[in-house]
Structure formats: structure tokens, C-alpha cells
PDB file of C-alpha atoms and ligand atoms in Angstrom:
ATOM      1  CA  MET N   1      -7.776   2.229  39.349  1.00  0.00           C
ATOM      2  CA  ASN N   2      -8.247  -1.526  39.953  1.00  0.00           C
ATOM      3  CA  SER N   3      -4.936  -3.006  38.754  1.00  0.00           C
ATOM      4  CA  ASN N   4      -6.623  -5.477  36.454  1.00  0.00           C
ATOM      5  CA  LEU N   5      -8.643  -2.676  34.835  1.00  0.00           C
ATOM      6  CA  GLU N   6      -5.543  -0.573  34.457  1.00  0.00           C
ATOM      7  CA  LEU N   7      -3.787  -3.484  32.849  1.00  0.00           C
ATOM      8  CA  LEU N   8      -6.718  -4.010  30.501  1.00  0.00           C
ATOM      9  CA  VAL N   9      -6.623  -0.299  29.570  1.00  0.00           C
ATOM     10  CA  ASN N  10      -2.983  -0.647  28.706  1.00  0.00           C
ATOM     11  CA  LEU N  11      -3.709  -3.848  26.832  1.00  0.00           C
ATOM     12  CA  GLN N  12      -6.391  -2.162  24.812  1.00  0.00           C
ATOM     13  CA  ASN N  13      -3.945   0.698  23.887  1.00  0.00           C
ATOM     14  CA  ILE N  14      -1.461  -1.918  22.674  1.00  0.00           C
ATOM     15  CA  ASP N  15      -4.204  -3.873  20.841  1.00  0.00           C
ATOM     16  CA  ILE N  16      -5.446  -0.738  19.065  1.00  0.00           C
ATOM     17  CA  ASN N  17      -1.960  -0.065  17.867  1.00  0.00           C
ATOM     18  CA  ILE N  18      -1.532  -3.679  16.832  1.00  0.00           C
ATOM     19  CA  ASP N  19      -4.660  -3.535  14.773  1.00  0.00           C
ATOM     20  CA  LYS N  20      -3.650  -0.263  13.158  1.00  0.00           C
ATOM     21  CA  ILE N  21      -0.146  -1.635  12.254  1.00  0.00           C
ATOM     22  CA  THR N  22      -1.697  -4.965  10.977  1.00  0.00           C
ATOM     23  CA  LYS N  23      -4.056  -3.034   8.777  1.00  0.00           C
ATOM     24  CA  GLN N  24      -1.218  -0.858   7.463  1.00  0.00           C
ATOM     25  CA  ILE N  25       0.891  -3.930   6.691  1.00  0.00           C
ATOM     26  CA  SER N  26      -2.075  -5.700   4.953  1.00  0.00           C
ATOM     27  CA  ASP N  27      -2.713  -2.641   2.810  1.00  0.00           C
ATOM     28  CA  ILE N  28       0.716  -2.551   1.327  1.00  0.00           C
ATOM     29  CA  PRO N  29       0.387  -5.407  -1.280  1.00  0.00           C
ATOM     30  CA  GLN N  30      -2.657  -3.631  -2.660  1.00  0.00           C
ATOM     31  CA  GLU N  31      -0.701  -0.373  -2.812  1.00  0.00           C
ATOM     32  CA  VAL N  32       2.114  -2.272  -4.706  1.00  0.00           C
ATOM     33  CA  SER N  33      -0.216  -3.832  -7.182  1.00  0.00           C
ATOM     34  CA  THR N  34      -1.947  -0.461  -7.796  1.00  0.00           C
ATOM     35  CA  LEU N  35       1.419   1.109  -8.666  1.00  0.00           C
ATOM     36  CA  LYS N  36       2.121  -1.831 -11.012  1.00  0.00           C
ATOM     37  CA  GLU N  37      -1.250  -1.659 -12.613  1.00  0.00           C
ATOM     38  CA  ASN N  38      -0.864   2.115 -13.217  1.00  0.00           C
ATOM     39  CA  PHE N  39       2.485   1.528 -14.856  1.00  0.00           C
ATOM     40  CA  GLU N  40       1.105  -1.274 -16.980  1.00  0.00           C
ATOM     41  CA  GLN N  41      -1.585   1.073 -18.151  1.00  0.00           C
ATOM     42  CA  GLU N  42       0.917   3.653 -19.053  1.00  0.00           C
ATOM     43  CA  THR N  43       3.017   1.133 -20.935  1.00  0.00           C
ATOM     44  CA  LYS N  44      -0.038  -0.071 -22.796  1.00  0.00           C
ATOM     45  CA  HIS N  45      -0.973   3.549 -23.734  1.00  0.00           C
ATOM     46  CA  THR N  46       2.573   4.196 -25.117  1.00  0.00           C
ATOM     47  CA  GLU N  47       2.375   0.959 -27.150  1.00  0.00           C
ATOM     48  CA  GLU N  48      -0.990   2.017 -28.513  1.00  0.00           C
ATOM     49  CA  LEU N  49       0.455   5.305 -29.688  1.00  0.00           C
ATOM     50  CA  LYS N  50       3.263   3.359 -31.412  1.00  0.00           C
ATOM     51  CA  GLY N  51       0.570   1.059 -32.995  1.00  0.00           C
ATOM     52  CA  GLU N  52      -1.310   4.164 -34.255  1.00  0.00           C
ATOM     53  CA  LEU N  53       1.879   5.582 -35.711  1.00  0.00           C
ATOM     54  CA  ASP N  54       2.672   2.403 -37.593  1.00  0.00           C
ATOM     55  CA  THR N  55      -0.878   2.151 -38.825  1.00  0.00           C
ATOM     56  CA  ILE N  56      -0.911   5.576 -40.271  1.00  0.00           C
ATOM     57  CA  GLN N  57       2.511   5.018 -41.886  1.00  0.00           C
ATOM     58  CA  ILE N  58       1.069   2.112 -43.785  1.00  0.00           C
ATOM     59  CA  ASP N  59      -1.909   4.207 -44.676  1.00  0.00           C
ATOM     60  CA  ARG N  60       0.421   6.926 -46.029  1.00  0.00           C
ATOM     61  CA  LYS N  61       2.370   4.409 -48.166  1.00  0.00           C
ATOM     62  CA  ASN N  62      -0.902   3.094 -49.685  1.00  0.00           C
ATOM     63  CA  LYS N  63      -2.090   6.585 -50.406  1.00  0.00           C
ATOM     64  CA  GLU N  64       1.201   7.337 -52.165  1.00  0.00           C
ATOM     65  CA  ILE N  65       0.951   4.286 -54.224  1.00  0.00           C
ATOM     66  CA  GLU N  66      -2.667   5.265 -55.063  1.00  0.00           C
ATOM     67  CA  LEU N  67      -1.462   8.731 -55.994  1.00  0.00           C
ATOM     68  CA  GLU N  68       1.178   7.335 -58.327  1.00  0.00           C
ATOM     69  CA  THR N  69      -1.370   5.125 -60.058  1.00  0.00           C
ATOM     70  CA  LYS N  70      -3.571   8.155 -60.599  1.00  0.00           C
ATOM     71  CA  GLU N  71      -0.702  10.242 -61.848  1.00  0.00           C
ATOM     72  CA  SER N  72       0.450   7.701 -64.383  1.00  0.00           C
ATOM     73  CA  ALA N  73      -3.123   7.234 -65.600  1.00  0.00           C
ATOM     74  CA  ILE N  74      -3.383  10.996 -66.123  1.00  0.00           C
ATOM     75  CA  LYS N  75      -0.146  10.967 -68.129  1.00  0.00           C
ATOM     76  CA  LYS N  76      -1.367   8.025 -70.189  1.00  0.00           C
ATOM     77  CA  HIS N  77      -4.577   9.744 -71.018  1.00  0.00           C
ATOM     78  CA  GLN N  78      -2.889  12.943 -71.839  1.00  0.00           C
ATOM     79  CA  THR N  79      -0.783  11.117 -74.475  1.00  0.00           C
ATOM     80  CA  GLU N  80      -3.974   9.529 -75.735  1.00  0.00           C
ATOM     81  CA  LEU N  81      -5.447  12.916 -76.300  1.00  0.00           C
ATOM     82  CA  TYR N  82      -3.171  13.389 -79.341  1.00  0.00           C
ATOM     83  CA  ALA N  83      -4.478  10.220 -80.904  1.00  0.00           C
ATOM     84  CA  VAL N  84      -8.252  10.734 -80.654  1.00  0.00           C
ATOM     85  CA  LYS N  85     -10.273  11.157 -83.868  1.00  0.00           C
ATOM     86  CA  THR N  86     -13.577  12.789 -82.682  1.00  0.00           C
ATOM     87  CA  ASN N  87     -14.565  15.698 -80.471  1.00  0.00           C
ATOM     88  CA  LYS N  88     -16.727  13.232 -78.456  1.00  0.00           C
ATOM     89  CA  GLU N  89     -13.779  11.065 -77.726  1.00  0.00           C
ATOM     90  CA  TYR N  90     -11.685  14.073 -76.900  1.00  0.00           C
ATOM     91  CA  THR N  91     -14.275  15.433 -74.389  1.00  0.00           C
ATOM     92  CA  SER N  92     -14.777  12.142 -72.801  1.00  0.00           C
ATOM     93  CA  LEU N  93     -11.075  11.641 -72.296  1.00  0.00           C
ATOM     94  CA  GLN N  94     -10.669  15.134 -70.989  1.00  0.00           C
ATOM     95  CA  ASN N  95     -13.485  14.489 -68.494  1.00  0.00           C
ATOM     96  CA  GLU N  96     -11.695  11.393 -67.350  1.00  0.00           C
ATOM     97  CA  ILE N  97      -8.436  13.301 -66.856  1.00  0.00           C
ATOM     98  CA  ASN N  98     -10.235  15.941 -64.833  1.00  0.00           C
ATOM     99  CA  THR N  99     -11.821  13.260 -62.614  1.00  0.00           C
ATOM    100  CA  LEU N 100      -8.505  11.682 -62.064  1.00  0.00           C
ATOM    101  CA  LYS N 101      -6.915  15.025 -61.215  1.00  0.00           C
ATOM    102  CA  LYS N 102      -9.609  15.788 -58.630  1.00  0.00           C
ATOM    103  CA  ASP N 103      -9.032  12.263 -57.129  1.00  0.00           C
ATOM    104  CA  ALA N 104      -5.313  12.881 -57.051  1.00  0.00           C
ATOM    105  CA  SER N 105      -5.673  16.235 -55.397  1.00  0.00           C
ATOM    106  CA  LYS N 106      -7.850  14.658 -52.685  1.00  0.00           C
ATOM    107  CA  ILE N 107      -5.270  11.964 -52.115  1.00  0.00           C
ATOM    108  CA  GLU N 108      -2.575  14.647 -51.852  1.00  0.00           C
ATOM    109  CA  ASP N 109      -4.602  16.410 -49.178  1.00  0.00           C
ATOM    110  CA  ASN N 110      -5.038  13.119 -47.366  1.00  0.00           C
ATOM    111  CA  ILE N 111      -1.314  12.473 -47.370  1.00  0.00           C
ATOM    112  CA  LEU N 112      -0.651  15.979 -45.975  1.00  0.00           C
ATOM    113  CA  GLU N 113      -3.276  15.335 -43.153  1.00  0.00           C
ATOM    114  CA  ILE N 114      -1.461  12.063 -42.462  1.00  0.00           C
ATOM    115  CA  MET N 115       1.888  13.892 -42.315  1.00  0.00           C
ATOM    116  CA  GLU N 116       0.529  16.366 -39.875  1.00  0.00           C
ATOM    117  CA  LEU N 117      -1.041  13.651 -37.766  1.00  0.00           C
ATOM    118  CA  THR N 118       2.296  11.683 -37.859  1.00  0.00           C
ATOM    119  CA  GLU N 119       4.042  14.712 -36.469  1.00  0.00           C
ATOM    120  CA  GLN N 120       1.501  15.125 -33.618  1.00  0.00           C
ATOM    121  CA  LEU N 121       1.560  11.448 -32.772  1.00  0.00           C
ATOM    122  CA  ASN N 122       5.292  11.226 -32.988  1.00  0.00           C
ATOM    123  CA  HIS N 123       5.459  14.047 -30.430  1.00  0.00           C
ATOM    124  CA  ARG N 124       3.040  12.377 -28.132  1.00  0.00           C
ATOM    125  CA  PHE N 125       4.713   9.006 -28.525  1.00  0.00           C
ATOM    126  CA  LYS N 126       8.216  10.444 -27.643  1.00  0.00           C
ATOM    127  CA  GLU N 127       6.760  12.308 -24.686  1.00  0.00           C
ATOM    128  CA  ALA N 128       4.992   9.135 -23.517  1.00  0.00           C
ATOM    129  CA  ARG N 129       8.183   7.067 -24.016  1.00  0.00           C
ATOM    130  CA  ASN N 130      10.276   9.502 -21.971  1.00  0.00           C
ATOM    131  CA  ASN N 131       7.636   9.694 -19.111  1.00  0.00           C
ATOM    132  CA  LEU N 132       7.517   5.906 -19.168  1.00  0.00           C
ATOM    133  CA  LYS N 133      11.196   5.680 -18.387  1.00  0.00           C
ATOM    134  CA  LYS N 134      10.914   8.201 -15.526  1.00  0.00           C
ATOM    135  CA  ASP N 135       7.744   6.586 -14.183  1.00  0.00           C
ATOM    136  CA  GLU N 136       9.255   3.179 -14.159  1.00  0.00           C
ATOM    137  CA  GLN N 137      12.046   4.449 -11.944  1.00  0.00           C
ATOM    138  CA  ASN N 138       9.521   6.181  -9.726  1.00  0.00           C
ATOM    139  CA  MET N 139       7.403   3.137  -9.421  1.00  0.00           C
ATOM    140  CA  LYS N 140      10.448   1.052  -8.518  1.00  0.00           C
ATOM    141  CA  ASP N 141      11.400   3.645  -5.829  1.00  0.00           C
ATOM    142  CA  GLU N 142       7.958   3.750  -4.462  1.00  0.00           C
ATOM    143  CA  ILE N 143       7.749  -0.059  -4.266  1.00  0.00           C
ATOM    144  CA  LYS N 144      11.037  -0.154  -2.515  1.00  0.00           C
ATOM    145  CA  GLU N 145       9.786   2.449  -0.056  1.00  0.00           C
ATOM    146  CA  LEU N 146       6.659   0.462   0.645  1.00  0.00           C
ATOM    147  CA  GLU N 147       8.780  -2.707   1.157  1.00  0.00           C
ATOM    148  CA  ASP N 148      10.899  -0.803   3.579  1.00  0.00           C
ATOM    149  CA  THR N 149       7.892   0.421   5.350  1.00  0.00           C
ATOM    150  CA  GLN N 150       6.468  -3.009   5.547  1.00  0.00           C
ATOM    151  CA  GLU N 151       9.633  -4.398   7.048  1.00  0.00           C
ATOM    152  CA  ALA N 152       9.695  -1.583   9.675  1.00  0.00           C
ATOM    153  CA  LEU N 153       6.050  -2.106  10.501  1.00  0.00           C
ATOM    154  CA  SER N 154       6.557  -5.786  10.960  1.00  0.00           C
ATOM    155  CA  ALA N 155       9.421  -5.153  13.379  1.00  0.00           C
ATOM    156  CA  ASP N 156       7.331  -2.670  15.182  1.00  0.00           C
ATOM    157  CA  LEU N 157       4.504  -5.234  15.320  1.00  0.00           C
ATOM    158  CA  SER N 158       6.471  -8.003  16.779  1.00  0.00           C
ATOM    159  CA  GLY N 159       7.844  -5.609  19.364  1.00  0.00           C
ATOM    160  CA  ARG N 160       4.253  -4.781  20.430  1.00  0.00           C
ATOM    161  CA  GLN N 161       3.119  -8.398  20.385  1.00  0.00           C
ATOM    162  CA  LYS N 162       5.969  -9.212  22.791  1.00  0.00           C
ATOM    163  CA  GLN N 163       4.786  -6.237  24.929  1.00  0.00           C
ATOM    164  CA  ARG N 164       1.308  -7.667  24.805  1.00  0.00           C
ATOM    165  CA  ASP N 165       2.419 -11.151  25.802  1.00  0.00           C
ATOM    166  CA  GLU N 166       4.321  -9.716  28.739  1.00  0.00           C
ATOM    167  CA  LEU N 167       1.276  -7.785  29.846  1.00  0.00           C
ATOM    168  CA  THR N 168      -1.380 -10.509  29.488  1.00  0.00           C
ATOM    169  CA  VAL N 169       0.385 -12.889  31.852  1.00  0.00           C
ATOM    170  CA  LYS N 170      -0.157 -10.278  34.594  1.00  0.00           C
ATOM    171  CA  ILE N 171      -3.981 -10.114  33.918  1.00  0.00           C
ATOM    172  CA  LEU N 172      -6.361 -12.494  35.664  1.00  0.00           C
ATOM    173  CA  PRO N 173      -7.457 -15.122  32.962  1.00  0.00           C
ATOM    174  CA  GLY N 174     -11.184 -14.396  33.655  1.00  0.00           C
ATOM    175  CA  ALA N 175     -10.766 -10.618  33.095  1.00  0.00           C
ATOM    176  CA  LEU N 176      -8.560 -11.197  30.033  1.00  0.00           C
ATOM    177  CA  SER N 177     -11.086 -13.642  28.399  1.00  0.00           C
ATOM    178  CA  ARG N 178     -13.940 -11.179  29.120  1.00  0.00           C
ATOM    179  CA  TYR N 179     -11.962  -8.351  27.571  1.00  0.00           C
ATOM    180  CA  GLU N 180     -11.116 -10.548  24.496  1.00  0.00           C
ATOM    181  CA  LYS N 181     -14.739 -11.615  24.021  1.00  0.00           C
ATOM    182  CA  ILE N 182     -16.122  -7.997  24.212  1.00  0.00           C
ATOM    183  CA  ARG N 183     -13.295  -6.692  21.990  1.00  0.00           C
ATOM    184  CA  LYS N 184     -14.064  -9.225  19.341  1.00  0.00           C
ATOM    185  CA  LYS N 185     -17.754  -8.410  19.477  1.00  0.00           C
ATOM    186  CA  LYS N 186     -17.363  -4.710  19.485  1.00  0.00           C
ATOM    187  CA  LYS N 187     -14.716  -4.712  16.768  1.00  0.00           C
ATOM    188  CA  GLY N 188     -11.987  -2.959  18.807  1.00  0.00           C
ATOM    189  CA  THR N 189     -13.074  -1.221  21.891  1.00  0.00           C
ATOM    190  CA  ALA N 190     -13.882  -3.260  24.950  1.00  0.00           C
ATOM    191  CA  ILE N 191     -13.068  -0.817  27.715  1.00  0.00           C
ATOM    192  CA  VAL N 192     -14.473   2.660  27.764  1.00  0.00           C
ATOM    193  CA  LYS N 193     -14.307   5.685  29.936  1.00  0.00           C
ATOM    194  CA  ILE N 194     -17.369   7.169  31.589  1.00  0.00           C
ATOM    195  CA  LYS N 195     -17.578  10.682  30.322  1.00  0.00           C
ATOM    196  CA  ASP N 196     -20.196  13.236  31.712  1.00  0.00           C
ATOM    197  CA  ASN N 197     -21.975  10.242  33.206  1.00  0.00           C
ATOM    198  CA  ASN N 198     -22.259   8.627  29.815  1.00  0.00           C
ATOM    199  CA  CYS N 199     -20.695   5.490  28.498  1.00  0.00           C
ATOM    200  CA  SER N 200     -18.192   6.791  25.837  1.00  0.00           C
ATOM    201  CA  GLY N 201     -18.761   3.549  23.834  1.00  0.00           C
ATOM    202  CA  CYS N 202     -22.426   3.857  23.224  1.00  0.00           C
ATOM    203  CA  ASN N 203     -23.244   7.370  24.702  1.00  0.00           C
ATOM    204  CA  MET N 204     -25.978   6.085  26.916  1.00  0.00           C
ATOM    205  CA  LYS N 205     -26.411   7.519  30.380  1.00  0.00           C
ATOM    206  CA  ILE N 206     -24.956   5.386  33.179  1.00  0.00           C
ATOM    207  CA  THR N 207     -26.877   5.304  36.474  1.00  0.00           C
ATOM    208  CA  LEU N 208     -25.316   6.829  39.490  1.00  0.00           C
ATOM    209  CA  ASP N 209     -25.431   3.397  41.262  1.00  0.00           C
ATOM    210  CA  LEU N 210     -23.452   1.820  38.529  1.00  0.00           C
ATOM    211  CA  ILE N 211     -20.980   4.761  38.424  1.00  0.00           C
ATOM    212  CA  ASN N 212     -20.438   4.266  42.138  1.00  0.00           C
ATOM    213  CA  GLU N 213     -19.801   0.589  41.550  1.00  0.00           C
ATOM    214  CA  VAL N 214     -17.251   1.433  38.894  1.00  0.00           C
ATOM    215  CA  ARG N 215     -15.594   3.919  41.091  1.00  0.00           C
ATOM    216  CA  LYS N 216     -15.208   1.436  43.857  1.00  0.00           C
ATOM    217  CA  ASN N 217     -12.926  -0.493  41.496  1.00  0.00           C
ATOM    218  CA  LYS N 218     -13.530  -3.851  42.977  1.00  0.00           C
ATOM    219  CA  GLU N 219     -14.669  -5.745  39.945  1.00  0.00           C
ATOM    220  CA  LEU N 220     -15.123  -5.251  36.219  1.00  0.00           C
ATOM    221  CA  ILE N 221     -18.443  -3.396  35.591  1.00  0.00           C
ATOM    222  CA  CYS N 222     -20.094  -3.332  32.194  1.00  0.00           C
ATOM    223  CA  CYS N 223     -22.289  -0.864  30.467  1.00  0.00           C
ATOM    224  CA  GLU N 224     -25.781  -2.146  30.799  1.00  0.00           C
ATOM    225  CA  ASN N 225     -26.507  -1.042  27.166  1.00  0.00           C
ATOM    226  CA  CYS N 226     -23.445  -2.032  25.112  1.00  0.00           C
ATOM    227  CA  SER N 227     -21.709  -4.439  27.576  1.00  0.00           C
ATOM    228  CA  ARG N 228     -18.354  -2.759  27.317  1.00  0.00           C
ATOM    229  CA  ILE N 229     -16.230  -2.664  30.473  1.00  0.00           C
ATOM    230  CA  LEU N 230     -16.456   0.783  32.135  1.00  0.00           C
ATOM    231  CA  TYR N 231     -13.727   2.722  33.851  1.00  0.00           C
ATOM    232  CA  TRP N 232     -13.632   5.936  35.702  1.00  0.00           C
ATOM    233  CA  GLU N 233     -10.951   8.534  35.563  1.00  0.00           C
ATOM    234  CA  GLU N 234     -10.699  10.707  38.717  1.00  0.00           C
ATOM    235  CA  LYS N 235     -10.461  14.297  37.718  1.00  0.00           C
ATOM    236  CA  GLU N 236      -7.213  15.904  38.982  1.00  0.00           C
TER     237      GLU N 236
HETATM  238 ZN1   ZN T 301     -22.163   1.530  26.627  1.00  0.00          ZN
END
């Protein structure tokens, strides 16, 4: 292979890796914020459970006060029963007592429901609070791991960039700038193999004349369809 072409193939391999590592590094901040956001969501959910618990406790207190009011009204009316003069008065008072008793019984049912709900919510809240502690540690560990990865990738990247610099000085400036231009335009691949007489960049057939030119290895030959630089690998 033409030494320039060979160097360009090597350069492309380095560049593909540099692109890959750069992408990995640039993805890390997003991964870190996703971890933080998920944890924030979880914290919010736990706080919401606590809020719900507080609310139903207040609700329960109010219901208990309401119940006491009904009960003392019942007692009061029951005493009044002894003092009434007419049947009509007696019946009306008795009706009122019955209504109050029905109300009180409804409130008692309500309080029981709230107590059951409190138990369930308490259970869910405690579970959420315990998970929160564990997940906070997990999140911190994962972030630390990502930061370590980022550091390792950055070191790897600067090593490859150095390799790239050392390689590019060996390549003819014209060939290098042609490579750079095509790579930029084609978003990654500037040099492609001829495979089964096709350009492996765009899959179009390459004429035999052009293949012969490429095989001569005298100059950089481009695919007539996609303009990528072509190279030929002799079969062993
Ligand atoms: Zn092509």
C-alpha cells in the first residue's frame, strides 16, 4: 500500500477511536444528571408520602373532635329526655338522638379507615425512607465510578491525540487535508476498502479501470460516487 494511504488508514483508525472516546466522555455529564434527577424524584416521592401521612393525621384529629362533639350532644339530649313534657317533644328528641348516633357511627367508621390507611402509608413511608438511604449511597458510588471512567477516558484520549500528532507529521499535507475534508463531510469515514468490486462506503460498483488505478497505489483515488478515498487490500 502507498505509504501515505497506509498512514491515512492508521490515522482513520485513531480518529474513529478518538471520536468514540470523545462521545463517551461527553455522555457522562448527562448520565450523572440522570442519576441525580432519579434520586431527586425518589426523595420527592418519599416527602410526598410523609406529607400524606401528616395530612391524614390532622384529618383523624378533626374526626375525633367531631365525634366527641356528637357524643356529648347525645348525652345532653339523653338527659333532656327526662325533662320533656309531651310525647311529641319526646319523639322529636329521640329522633335527633338517633340521627346523632348514626352520624357518630359514620365518623367512627371513618376514623377506623384512616387508621388502616395510616398503617399502610406508614409502612410505605418507612420502606421508601430505607430505600432512599440505600439509593443515595448507590447514586454516590455510581457517580464516583463515572467520574473515574471520565478520568481514565480523558487520559486515554490524550494518549491517542499524541499518537495522532506523531502520525500526521509523517503524512503529506495535501493528502492530510484531503482526508480531513472528506472525513468532515462524511461524518467519520474518509477512507474505505474496495470489497467485491464495490466501494464499502456507499456500496456502488467501482469500475475495473478505477480499481486498477487504486491497485497501482501511486496516488489517492476517490470513489466517483461518494468521493471517499479508496484502498485495496491484496488477498493473502
Ligand atoms: Zn463510494
